[in-house]
C-alpha atoms as a printed R data frame, in Angstrom:
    type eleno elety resid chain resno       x       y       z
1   ATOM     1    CA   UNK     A     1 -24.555 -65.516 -16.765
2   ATOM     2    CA   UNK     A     2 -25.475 -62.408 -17.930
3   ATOM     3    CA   UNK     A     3 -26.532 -61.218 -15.010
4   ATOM     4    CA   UNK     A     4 -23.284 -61.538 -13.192
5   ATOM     5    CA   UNK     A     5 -22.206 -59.911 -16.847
6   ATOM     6    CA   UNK     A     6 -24.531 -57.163 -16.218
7   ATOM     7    CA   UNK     A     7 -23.692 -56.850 -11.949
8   ATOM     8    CA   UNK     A     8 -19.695 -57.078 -12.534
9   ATOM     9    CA   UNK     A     9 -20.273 -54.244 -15.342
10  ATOM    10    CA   UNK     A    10 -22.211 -51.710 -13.009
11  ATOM    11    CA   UNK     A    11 -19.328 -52.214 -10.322
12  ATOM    12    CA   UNK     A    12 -16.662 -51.284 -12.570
13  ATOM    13    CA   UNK     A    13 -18.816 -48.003 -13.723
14  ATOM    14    CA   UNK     A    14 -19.730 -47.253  -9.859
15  ATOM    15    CA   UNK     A    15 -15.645 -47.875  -8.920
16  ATOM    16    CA   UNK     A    16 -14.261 -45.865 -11.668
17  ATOM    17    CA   UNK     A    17 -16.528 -42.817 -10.888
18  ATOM    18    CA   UNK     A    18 -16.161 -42.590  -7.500
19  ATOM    19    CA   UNK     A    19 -12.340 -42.547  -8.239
20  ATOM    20    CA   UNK     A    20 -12.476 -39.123 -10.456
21  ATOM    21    CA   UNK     A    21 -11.794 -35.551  -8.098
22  ATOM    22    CA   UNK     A    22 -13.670 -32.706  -8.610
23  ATOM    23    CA   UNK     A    23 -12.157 -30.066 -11.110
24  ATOM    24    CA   UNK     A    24 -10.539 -27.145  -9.511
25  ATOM    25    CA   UNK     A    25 -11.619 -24.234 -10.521
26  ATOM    26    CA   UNK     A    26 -10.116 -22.385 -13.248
27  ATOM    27    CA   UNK     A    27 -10.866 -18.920 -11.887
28  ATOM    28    CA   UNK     A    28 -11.531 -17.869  -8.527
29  ATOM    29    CA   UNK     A    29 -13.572 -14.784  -7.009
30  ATOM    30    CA   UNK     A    30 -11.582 -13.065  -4.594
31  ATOM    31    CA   UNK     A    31 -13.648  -9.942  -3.457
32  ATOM    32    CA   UNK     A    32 -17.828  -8.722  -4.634
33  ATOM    33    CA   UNK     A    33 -19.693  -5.663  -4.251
34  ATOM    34    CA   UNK     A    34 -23.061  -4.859  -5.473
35  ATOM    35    CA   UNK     A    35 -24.569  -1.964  -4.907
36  ATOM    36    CA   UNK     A    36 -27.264  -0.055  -6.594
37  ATOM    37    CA   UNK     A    37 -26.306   3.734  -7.914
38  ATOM    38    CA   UNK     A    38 -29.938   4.395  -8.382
39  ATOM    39    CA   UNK     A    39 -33.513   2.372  -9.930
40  ATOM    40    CA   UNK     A    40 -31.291   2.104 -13.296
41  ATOM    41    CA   UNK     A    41 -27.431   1.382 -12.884
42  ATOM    42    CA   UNK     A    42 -25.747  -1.052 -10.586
43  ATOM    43    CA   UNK     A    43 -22.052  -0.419  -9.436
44  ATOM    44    CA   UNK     A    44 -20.138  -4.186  -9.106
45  ATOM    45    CA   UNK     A    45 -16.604  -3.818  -8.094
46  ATOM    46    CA   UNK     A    46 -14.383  -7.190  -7.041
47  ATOM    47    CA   UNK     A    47 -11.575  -8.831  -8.572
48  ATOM    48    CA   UNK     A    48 -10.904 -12.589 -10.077
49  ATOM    49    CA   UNK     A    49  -7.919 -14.512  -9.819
50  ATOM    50    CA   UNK     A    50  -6.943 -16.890 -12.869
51  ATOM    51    CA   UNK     A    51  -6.426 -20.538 -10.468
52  ATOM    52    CA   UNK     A    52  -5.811 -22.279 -13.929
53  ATOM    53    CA   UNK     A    53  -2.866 -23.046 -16.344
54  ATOM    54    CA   UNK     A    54  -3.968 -21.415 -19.286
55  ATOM    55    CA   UNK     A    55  -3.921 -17.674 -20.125
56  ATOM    56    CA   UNK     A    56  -7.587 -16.703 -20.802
57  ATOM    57    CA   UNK     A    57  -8.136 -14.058 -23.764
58  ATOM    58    CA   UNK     A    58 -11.207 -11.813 -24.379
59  ATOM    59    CA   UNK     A    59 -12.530 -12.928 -20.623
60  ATOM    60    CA   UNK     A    60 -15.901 -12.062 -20.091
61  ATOM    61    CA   UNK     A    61 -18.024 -12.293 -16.328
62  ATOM    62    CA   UNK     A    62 -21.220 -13.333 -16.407
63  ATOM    63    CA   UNK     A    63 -23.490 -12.081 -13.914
64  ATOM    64    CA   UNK     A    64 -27.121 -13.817 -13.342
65  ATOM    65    CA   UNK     A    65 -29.656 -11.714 -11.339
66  ATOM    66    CA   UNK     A    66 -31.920 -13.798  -8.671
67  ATOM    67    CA   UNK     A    67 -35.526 -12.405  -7.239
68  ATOM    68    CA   UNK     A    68 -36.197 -13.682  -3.857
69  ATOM    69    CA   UNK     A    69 -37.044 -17.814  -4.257
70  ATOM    70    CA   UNK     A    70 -33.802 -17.973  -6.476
71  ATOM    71    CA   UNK     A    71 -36.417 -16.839  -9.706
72  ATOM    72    CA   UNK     A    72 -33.392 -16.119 -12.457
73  ATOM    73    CA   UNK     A    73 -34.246 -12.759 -13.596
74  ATOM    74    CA   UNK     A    74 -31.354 -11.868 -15.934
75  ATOM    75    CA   UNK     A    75 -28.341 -12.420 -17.152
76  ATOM    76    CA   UNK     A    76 -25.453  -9.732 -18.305
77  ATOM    77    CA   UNK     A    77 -22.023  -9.248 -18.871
78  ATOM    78    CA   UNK     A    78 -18.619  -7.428 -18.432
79  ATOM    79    CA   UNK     A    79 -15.033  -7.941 -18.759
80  ATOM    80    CA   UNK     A    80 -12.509  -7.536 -16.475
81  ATOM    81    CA   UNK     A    81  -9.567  -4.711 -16.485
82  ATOM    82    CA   UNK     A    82  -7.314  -6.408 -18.085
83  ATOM    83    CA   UNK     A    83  -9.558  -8.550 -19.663
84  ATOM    84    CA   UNK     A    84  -6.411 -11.055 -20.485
85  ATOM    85    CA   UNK     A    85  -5.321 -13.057 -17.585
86  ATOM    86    CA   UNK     A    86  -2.077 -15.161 -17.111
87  ATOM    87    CA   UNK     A    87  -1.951 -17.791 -14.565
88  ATOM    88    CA   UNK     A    88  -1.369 -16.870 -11.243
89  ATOM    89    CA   UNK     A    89  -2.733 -13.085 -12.113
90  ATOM    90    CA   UNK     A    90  -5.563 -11.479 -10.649
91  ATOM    91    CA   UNK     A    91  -7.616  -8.539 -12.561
92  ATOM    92    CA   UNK     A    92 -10.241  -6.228 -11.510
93  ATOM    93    CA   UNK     A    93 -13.222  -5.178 -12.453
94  ATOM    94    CA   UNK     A    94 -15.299  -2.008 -12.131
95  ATOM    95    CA   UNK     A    95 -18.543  -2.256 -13.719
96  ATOM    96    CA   UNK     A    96 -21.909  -0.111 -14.124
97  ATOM    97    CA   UNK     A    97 -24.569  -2.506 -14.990
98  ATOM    98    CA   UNK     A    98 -28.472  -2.387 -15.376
99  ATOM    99    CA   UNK     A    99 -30.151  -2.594 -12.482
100 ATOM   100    CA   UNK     A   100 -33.096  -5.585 -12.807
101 ATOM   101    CA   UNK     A   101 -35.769  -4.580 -11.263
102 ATOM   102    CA   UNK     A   102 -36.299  -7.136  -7.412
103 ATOM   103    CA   UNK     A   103 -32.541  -8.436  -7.650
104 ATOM   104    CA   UNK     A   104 -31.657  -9.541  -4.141
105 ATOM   105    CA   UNK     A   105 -28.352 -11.251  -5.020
106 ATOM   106    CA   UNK     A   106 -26.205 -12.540  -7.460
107 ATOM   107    CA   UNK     A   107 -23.808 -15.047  -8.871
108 ATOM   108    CA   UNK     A   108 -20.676 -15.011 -11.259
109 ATOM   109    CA   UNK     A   109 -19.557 -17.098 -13.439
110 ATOM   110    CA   UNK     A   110 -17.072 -16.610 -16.400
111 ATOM   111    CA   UNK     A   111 -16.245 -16.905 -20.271
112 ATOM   112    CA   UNK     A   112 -13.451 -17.255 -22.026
113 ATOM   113    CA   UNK     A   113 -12.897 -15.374 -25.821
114 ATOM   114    CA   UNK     A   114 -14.590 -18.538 -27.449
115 ATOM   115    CA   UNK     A   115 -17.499 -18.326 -25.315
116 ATOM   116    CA   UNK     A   116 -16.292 -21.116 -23.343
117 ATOM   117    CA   UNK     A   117 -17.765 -21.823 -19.973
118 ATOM   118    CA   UNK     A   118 -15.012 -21.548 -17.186
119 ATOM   119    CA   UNK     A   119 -15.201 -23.119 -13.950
120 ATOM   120    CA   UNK     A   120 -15.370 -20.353 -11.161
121 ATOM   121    CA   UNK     A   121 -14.683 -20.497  -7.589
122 ATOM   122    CA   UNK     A   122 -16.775 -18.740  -4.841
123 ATOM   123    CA   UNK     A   123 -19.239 -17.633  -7.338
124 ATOM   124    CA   UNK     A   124 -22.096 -16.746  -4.730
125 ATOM   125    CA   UNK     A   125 -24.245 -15.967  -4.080
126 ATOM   126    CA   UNK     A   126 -23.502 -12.360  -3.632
127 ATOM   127    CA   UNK     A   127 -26.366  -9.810  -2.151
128 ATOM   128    CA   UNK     A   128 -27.439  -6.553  -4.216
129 ATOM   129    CA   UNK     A   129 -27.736  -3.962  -1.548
């Protein structure tokens, strides 16, 4: 008896997951260019488009820094232009960043005011040339 119990209970768990869609993202990365200025500073231009239904305050990118063999090197951040987003709105940003030393690429991801984690669309990987 339990068994069936137990069998009837996984089912139900298995069924009701596989019924759940995938969240949309909240943001979404529109454009991404890395380049470096020189051994110190990094120039990273693109623009992000708020996808979500919610305003997002005090928005903050994160950027984290990859070696070749996807070895995280770093992680830093920067806020948009504005850096408050209603939905529907797009922002830009134009940012001078350290340069890690053997950065081959990178991906974004974002932060709301609270230091929430925010879902983000075509995130990357994006190269460092």
């Amino acid at each position: 008896m339990r068994r069936i119990l137990l069998t009837g209970l996984l089912i139900a768990v298995f069924l009701s997951a596989q019924d759940k869609k995938p969240k949309q993202p909240e943001l979404l990365v529109s454009q991404v260019s890395v380049r470096r200025i020189d051994d110190q500073l990094l120039a990273v231009d693109g623009s992000i488009k708020n996808t979500g239904t919610k305003t997002y305050n005090k928005l903050q990118i994160v950027f984290e820094f990859f070696a070749p063999g996807k070895q995280s090197i770093t992680i830093q951040r920067g806020a948009p232009e504005p850096d408050t987003i209603p939905p529907g709105e797009s922002a830009e940003f134009h940012l001078q960043l350290r340069a890690p030393a053997r950065a081959v690429h990178v991906e974004l991801g974002a932060e709301d005011g609270n230091g929430r984690e925010l879902r983000v669309g075509k995130s990357g990987p994006y190269p460092v040339e």
